[in-house]
Amino acid sequence: MNAKTALLLVALSLTGCGQKPGSPPSPESTSVATIPGHETLPAGAAASGASLYELELALTDQDGRRIGLDHFAGQPVIVSMFHGSCPYACPMLISDIKRVMAALDPETRRATRVLLVSFDPERDTPAALDELAKRHELDERAWRLTRASSEDVRQLAAVLGIRYRKLENGAFNHSTVLTVLSPDGVARFRQDGLGDPPEATARAVKAALERDGRPRLGLLDR
C-alpha cells in the first residue's frame, strides 16, 4: 500500500459523506439484508475529505483501455463496485444507477460519468464487461465497467467503505453502495443499499457539479 492510499485510509475515522440518517451498522454484524443467493454485507466507513484521484490504481475498461481514476477528473462520477456474474444484487445496483441518471436534468446527465469496478478480475475480462454493458443497454459514453488487480480492488473498496467476501463457489457477498464524487474526486454523498428512490442521489450529483465547477471535455467525448 502506497503512502497516498495510507493517508486516505486514515480518513476512515473521520466523518462520513452524506450517509443516510441512523446509526451505522456494527462492524461485528454479518449482513443487513438477504437477497436470494446473495448476502449483503454492511457497508463500512468511507474516507472523507480526500480526493480518490490520489489513489494510483490501474483500471482496464470494457474497451480494453487502461485508465486511472483521475481519468474522470473534472466531471461528477457515480462510483460503485460489483461483479459481472452476480445474479441479483448487481443487476439491481445497475438499475438503481440507471434510475439516478434518468432523474438528472439533461445538462447534468451529459456531464456525469458512472464507474463500476469489479471484485472479480479473473472472470470480468474486458470482453465480459463489454457484453455486460450491452446486455444492460448502458450508454458507453457515460458508463465505464472496469477491472483491476486484486490489490487495487482491496484499496478502492477500503476507501469507499465497501466490504466484500469471496465464497468457495467463486461468488461474492458484498456491500451495495453508490458514492457520488465531485469533479475533483471527493466523495460528496453515499447511498447504502438497494431500491432507494433516485431523487436524493440525483440531487447530490447536481450539487457536486454546481459546487465544484463545470465539467471538462472527457476522453469519451472526443
mmCIF file of C-alpha atoms in Angstrom:
data_model
loop_
_atom_site.group_PDB
_atom_site.id
_atom_site.type_symbol
_atom_site.label_atom_id
_atom_site.label_comp_id
_atom_site.label_asym_id
_atom_site.label_seq_id
_atom_site.Cartn_x
_atom_site.Cartn_y
_atom_site.Cartn_z
ATOM 1 C CA MET A 1 0.000 0.000 0.000
ATOM 2 C CA ASN A 2 1.483 3.360 -1.012
ATOM 3 C CA ALA A 3 1.624 6.481 1.148
ATOM 4 C CA LYS A 4 -1.252 8.197 -0.652
ATOM 5 C CA THR A 5 -3.558 5.253 -0.005
ATOM 6 C CA ALA A 6 -2.495 5.114 3.627
ATOM 7 C CA LEU A 7 -3.387 8.789 4.058
ATOM 8 C CA LEU A 8 -6.809 8.193 2.562
ATOM 9 C CA LEU A 9 -7.418 5.274 4.893
ATOM 10 C CA VAL A 10 -6.556 7.443 7.883
ATOM 11 C CA ALA A 11 -9.613 9.469 6.917
ATOM 12 C CA LEU A 12 -11.814 6.448 7.612
ATOM 13 C CA SER A 13 -12.013 7.579 11.210
ATOM 14 C CA LEU A 14 -13.410 10.987 10.202
ATOM 15 C CA THR A 15 -16.966 11.968 9.395
ATOM 16 C CA GLY A 16 -18.680 10.137 6.540
ATOM 17 C CA CYS A 17 -20.036 11.591 3.306
ATOM 18 C CA GLY A 18 -23.797 12.152 3.239
ATOM 19 C CA GLN A 19 -24.848 8.807 4.625
ATOM 20 C CA LYS A 20 -28.497 8.106 5.327
ATOM 21 C CA PRO A 21 -29.678 9.016 8.847
ATOM 22 C CA GLY A 22 -29.386 6.435 11.558
ATOM 23 C CA SER A 23 -26.698 4.524 13.354
ATOM 24 C CA PRO A 24 -24.023 2.827 11.249
ATOM 25 C CA PRO A 25 -24.023 -0.976 11.227
ATOM 26 C CA SER A 26 -21.929 -2.714 13.831
ATOM 27 C CA PRO A 27 -18.592 -3.990 12.479
ATOM 28 C CA GLU A 28 -19.442 -7.351 14.025
ATOM 29 C CA SER A 29 -22.694 -7.761 12.108
ATOM 30 C CA THR A 30 -22.642 -10.159 9.168
ATOM 31 C CA SER A 31 -25.456 -8.909 6.961
ATOM 32 C CA VAL A 32 -28.150 -6.280 6.749
ATOM 33 C CA ALA A 33 -30.308 -7.853 4.083
ATOM 34 C CA THR A 34 -30.618 -11.135 2.273
ATOM 35 C CA ILE A 35 -31.277 -11.457 -1.440
ATOM 36 C CA PRO A 36 -31.701 -14.971 -2.819
ATOM 37 C CA GLY A 37 -28.204 -16.293 -3.492
ATOM 38 C CA HIS A 38 -26.546 -13.220 -2.034
ATOM 39 C CA GLU A 39 -25.715 -11.984 1.451
ATOM 40 C CA THR A 40 -25.470 -8.196 1.508
ATOM 41 C CA LEU A 41 -22.647 -7.169 3.810
ATOM 42 C CA PRO A 42 -22.933 -3.961 5.841
ATOM 43 C CA ALA A 43 -21.010 -1.045 4.426
ATOM 44 C CA GLY A 44 -18.032 0.241 6.348
ATOM 45 C CA ALA A 45 -16.977 3.830 6.946
ATOM 46 C CA ALA A 46 -15.848 5.722 3.854
ATOM 47 C CA ALA A 47 -12.909 8.065 3.566
ATOM 48 C CA SER A 48 -13.940 11.691 3.911
ATOM 49 C CA GLY A 49 -12.447 14.886 2.563
ATOM 50 C CA ALA A 50 -9.637 13.402 0.468
ATOM 51 C CA SER A 51 -9.721 13.036 -3.309
ATOM 52 C CA LEU A 52 -9.955 9.482 -4.589
ATOM 53 C CA TYR A 53 -7.865 10.656 -7.514
ATOM 54 C CA GLU A 54 -4.858 10.468 -5.201
ATOM 55 C CA LEU A 55 -5.157 6.675 -5.479
ATOM 56 C CA GLU A 56 -2.782 5.317 -8.107
ATOM 57 C CA LEU A 57 -4.958 2.500 -9.400
ATOM 58 C CA ALA A 58 -4.693 0.839 -12.808
ATOM 59 C CA LEU A 59 -8.112 0.082 -14.294
ATOM 60 C CA THR A 60 -8.949 -1.648 -17.570
ATOM 61 C CA ASP A 61 -12.330 -0.794 -19.069
ATOM 62 C CA GLN A 62 -14.731 -2.711 -21.290
ATOM 63 C CA ASP A 63 -12.886 -1.460 -24.376
ATOM 64 C CA GLY A 64 -9.584 -2.838 -23.103
ATOM 65 C CA ARG A 65 -8.183 0.632 -22.371
ATOM 66 C CA ARG A 66 -6.007 1.185 -19.301
ATOM 67 C CA ILE A 67 -7.141 4.208 -17.318
ATOM 68 C CA GLY A 68 -6.605 5.670 -13.874
ATOM 69 C CA LEU A 69 -9.203 7.036 -11.505
ATOM 70 C CA ASP A 70 -8.133 10.535 -12.487
ATOM 71 C CA HIS A 71 -9.406 9.783 -15.997
ATOM 72 C CA PHE A 72 -12.730 11.041 -14.595
ATOM 73 C CA ALA A 73 -11.378 14.279 -13.096
ATOM 74 C CA GLY A 74 -13.449 17.326 -13.954
ATOM 75 C CA GLN A 75 -16.793 15.511 -14.011
ATOM 76 C CA PRO A 76 -19.197 14.271 -11.323
ATOM 77 C CA VAL A 77 -18.966 10.496 -11.032
ATOM 78 C CA ILE A 78 -21.205 7.810 -9.568
ATOM 79 C CA VAL A 79 -18.852 5.035 -8.477
ATOM 80 C CA SER A 80 -19.623 1.564 -7.151
ATOM 81 C CA MET A 81 -18.256 -1.982 -7.116
ATOM 82 C CA PHE A 82 -19.820 -5.166 -8.473
ATOM 83 C CA HIS A 83 -19.086 -8.443 -10.220
ATOM 84 C CA GLY A 84 -20.436 -9.493 -13.570
ATOM 85 C CA SER A 85 -21.638 -12.966 -12.584
ATOM 86 C CA CYS A 86 -23.784 -11.592 -9.744
ATOM 87 C CA PRO A 87 -27.361 -12.745 -10.489
ATOM 88 C CA TYR A 88 -29.390 -10.454 -8.234
ATOM 89 C CA ALA A 89 -27.780 -7.617 -6.272
ATOM 90 C CA CYS A 90 -25.538 -6.226 -9.021
ATOM 91 C CA PRO A 91 -28.253 -6.027 -11.701
ATOM 92 C CA MET A 92 -30.367 -4.211 -9.098
ATOM 93 C CA LEU A 93 -27.428 -1.895 -8.403
ATOM 94 C CA ILE A 94 -27.098 -1.106 -12.110
ATOM 95 C CA SER A 95 -30.846 -0.463 -12.303
ATOM 96 C CA ASP A 96 -30.609 1.928 -9.352
ATOM 97 C CA ILE A 97 -27.853 3.896 -11.092
ATOM 98 C CA LYS A 98 -29.846 3.991 -14.343
ATOM 99 C CA ARG A 99 -32.769 5.477 -12.402
ATOM 100 C CA VAL A 100 -30.470 8.113 -10.907
ATOM 101 C CA MET A 101 -29.166 9.018 -14.365
ATOM 102 C CA ALA A 102 -32.728 9.235 -15.696
ATOM 103 C CA ALA A 103 -33.660 11.583 -12.833
ATOM 104 C CA LEU A 104 -30.950 14.099 -13.787
ATOM 105 C CA ASP A 105 -31.663 17.112 -15.946
ATOM 106 C CA PRO A 106 -30.184 16.775 -19.457
ATOM 107 C CA GLU A 107 -27.196 19.050 -18.829
ATOM 108 C CA THR A 108 -26.170 17.286 -15.623
ATOM 109 C CA ARG A 109 -26.720 13.868 -17.221
ATOM 110 C CA ARG A 110 -24.390 14.736 -20.111
ATOM 111 C CA ALA A 111 -21.700 15.757 -17.628
ATOM 112 C CA THR A 112 -21.999 12.738 -15.323
ATOM 113 C CA ARG A 113 -19.982 9.536 -15.573
ATOM 114 C CA VAL A 114 -20.551 6.125 -13.997
ATOM 115 C CA LEU A 115 -17.626 3.974 -12.875
ATOM 116 C CA LEU A 116 -18.138 0.356 -11.840
ATOM 117 C CA VAL A 117 -15.120 -1.613 -10.620
ATOM 118 C CA SER A 118 -15.302 -5.405 -10.481
ATOM 119 C CA PHE A 119 -14.451 -7.516 -7.447
ATOM 120 C CA ASP A 120 -13.712 -10.384 -9.845
ATOM 121 C CA PRO A 121 -10.825 -9.560 -12.215
ATOM 122 C CA GLU A 122 -10.352 -13.240 -13.083
ATOM 123 C CA ARG A 123 -13.736 -13.584 -14.780
ATOM 124 C CA ASP A 124 -14.588 -9.992 -15.616
ATOM 125 C CA THR A 125 -12.363 -9.593 -18.657
ATOM 126 C CA PRO A 126 -12.834 -6.590 -20.964
ATOM 127 C CA ALA A 127 -14.860 -8.801 -23.311
ATOM 128 C CA ALA A 128 -17.107 -9.958 -20.461
ATOM 129 C CA LEU A 129 -17.564 -6.378 -19.269
ATOM 130 C CA ASP A 130 -18.401 -5.233 -22.794
ATOM 131 C CA GLU A 131 -21.017 -7.971 -23.113
ATOM 132 C CA LEU A 132 -22.478 -6.933 -19.751
ATOM 133 C CA ALA A 133 -22.689 -3.286 -20.827
ATOM 134 C CA LYS A 134 -24.528 -4.286 -23.991
ATOM 135 C CA ARG A 135 -26.868 -6.639 -22.107
ATOM 136 C CA HIS A 136 -27.907 -3.829 -19.764
ATOM 137 C CA GLU A 137 -28.076 -1.317 -22.657
ATOM 138 C CA LEU A 138 -25.680 1.071 -20.938
ATOM 139 C CA ASP A 139 -24.693 4.310 -22.631
ATOM 140 C CA GLU A 140 -20.989 3.718 -23.144
ATOM 141 C CA ARG A 141 -20.328 7.444 -23.435
ATOM 142 C CA ALA A 142 -21.142 7.659 -19.721
ATOM 143 C CA TRP A 143 -20.557 4.195 -18.253
ATOM 144 C CA ARG A 144 -17.160 2.579 -17.678
ATOM 145 C CA LEU A 145 -17.135 -1.011 -16.438
ATOM 146 C CA THR A 146 -13.643 -1.849 -15.251
ATOM 147 C CA ARG A 147 -11.393 -4.446 -13.694
ATOM 148 C CA ALA A 148 -8.234 -4.001 -11.623
ATOM 149 C CA SER A 149 -5.700 -6.100 -9.771
ATOM 150 C CA SER A 150 -6.844 -7.767 -6.558
ATOM 151 C CA GLU A 151 -4.680 -5.361 -4.546
ATOM 152 C CA ASP A 152 -6.137 -2.299 -6.273
ATOM 153 C CA VAL A 153 -9.650 -3.660 -5.704
ATOM 154 C CA ARG A 154 -8.908 -4.023 -1.987
ATOM 155 C CA GLN A 155 -7.568 -0.474 -1.767
ATOM 156 C CA LEU A 156 -10.551 1.066 -3.538
ATOM 157 C CA ALA A 157 -13.051 -0.964 -1.511
ATOM 158 C CA ALA A 158 -11.396 0.169 1.722
ATOM 159 C CA VAL A 159 -11.559 3.838 0.751
ATOM 160 C CA LEU A 160 -15.205 3.565 -0.380
ATOM 161 C CA GLY A 161 -16.209 1.602 2.713
ATOM 162 C CA ILE A 162 -17.351 -1.372 0.623
ATOM 163 C CA ARG A 163 -16.968 -4.815 2.160
ATOM 164 C CA TYR A 164 -16.765 -7.967 0.085
ATOM 165 C CA ARG A 165 -16.009 -11.627 0.637
ATOM 166 C CA LYS A 166 -15.277 -14.281 -1.979
ATOM 167 C CA LEU A 167 -17.086 -17.568 -1.428
ATOM 168 C CA GLU A 168 -15.876 -21.081 -2.130
ATOM 169 C CA ASN A 169 -18.064 -21.284 -5.239
ATOM 170 C CA GLY A 170 -16.431 -18.153 -6.684
ATOM 171 C CA ALA A 171 -19.374 -15.850 -5.972
ATOM 172 C CA PHE A 172 -19.123 -12.781 -3.745
ATOM 173 C CA ASN A 173 -21.042 -11.366 -0.841
ATOM 174 C CA HIS A 174 -20.624 -7.613 -0.738
ATOM 175 C CA SER A 175 -21.963 -4.229 0.293
ATOM 176 C CA THR A 176 -24.157 -2.347 -2.159
ATOM 177 C CA VAL A 177 -23.025 1.268 -2.072
ATOM 178 C CA LEU A 178 -23.234 4.154 -4.543
ATOM 179 C CA THR A 179 -20.849 7.047 -3.975
ATOM 180 C CA VAL A 180 -21.104 10.421 -5.690
ATOM 181 C CA LEU A 181 -17.729 12.023 -6.403
ATOM 182 C CA SER A 182 -17.269 15.709 -7.082
ATOM 183 C CA PRO A 183 -15.300 16.720 -10.191
ATOM 184 C CA ASP A 184 -12.176 16.838 -8.007
ATOM 185 C CA GLY A 185 -12.750 13.283 -6.750
ATOM 186 C CA VAL A 186 -14.074 13.995 -3.249
ATOM 187 C CA ALA A 187 -16.951 11.826 -2.007
ATOM 188 C CA ARG A 188 -19.985 14.074 -1.510
ATOM 189 C CA PHE A 189 -22.790 11.561 -0.964
ATOM 190 C CA ARG A 190 -23.281 7.867 -0.336
ATOM 191 C CA GLN A 191 -26.328 5.659 -0.811
ATOM 192 C CA ASP A 192 -26.230 2.399 1.134
ATOM 193 C CA GLY A 193 -28.463 -0.434 -0.010
ATOM 194 C CA LEU A 194 -30.702 -1.084 -2.987
ATOM 195 C CA GLY A 195 -34.020 0.220 -4.199
ATOM 196 C CA ASP A 196 -33.892 3.733 -2.768
ATOM 197 C CA PRO A 197 -35.746 6.445 -4.686
ATOM 198 C CA PRO A 198 -33.259 8.119 -7.041
ATOM 199 C CA GLU A 199 -34.026 11.737 -6.213
ATOM 200 C CA ALA A 200 -31.624 12.207 -3.278
ATOM 201 C CA THR A 201 -28.676 10.774 -5.198
ATOM 202 C CA ALA A 202 -29.613 12.787 -8.291
ATOM 203 C CA ARG A 203 -29.694 15.968 -6.205
ATOM 204 C CA ALA A 204 -26.244 15.116 -4.836
ATOM 205 C CA VAL A 205 -24.852 14.688 -8.357
ATOM 206 C CA LYS A 206 -26.250 18.047 -9.443
ATOM 207 C CA ALA A 207 -24.977 19.728 -6.264
ATOM 208 C CA ALA A 208 -21.499 18.274 -6.802
ATOM 209 C CA LEU A 209 -21.422 19.684 -10.315
ATOM 210 C CA GLU A 210 -22.667 23.116 -9.250
ATOM 211 C CA ARG A 211 -20.389 23.282 -6.216
ATOM 212 C CA ASP A 212 -17.176 22.216 -7.893
ATOM 213 C CA GLY A 213 -17.457 23.757 -11.325
ATOM 214 C CA ARG A 214 -18.378 22.854 -14.854
ATOM 215 C CA PRO A 215 -17.029 19.663 -16.398
ATOM 216 C CA ARG A 216 -14.075 19.479 -18.691
ATOM 217 C CA LEU A 217 -14.266 17.630 -22.000
ATOM 218 C CA GLY A 218 -13.700 13.977 -21.174
ATOM 219 C CA LEU A 219 -11.804 11.475 -23.266
ATOM 220 C CA LEU A 220 -15.031 9.636 -24.016
ATOM 221 C CA ASP A 221 -16.458 12.787 -25.615
ATOM 222 C CA ARG A 222 -13.598 13.314 -28.030
#
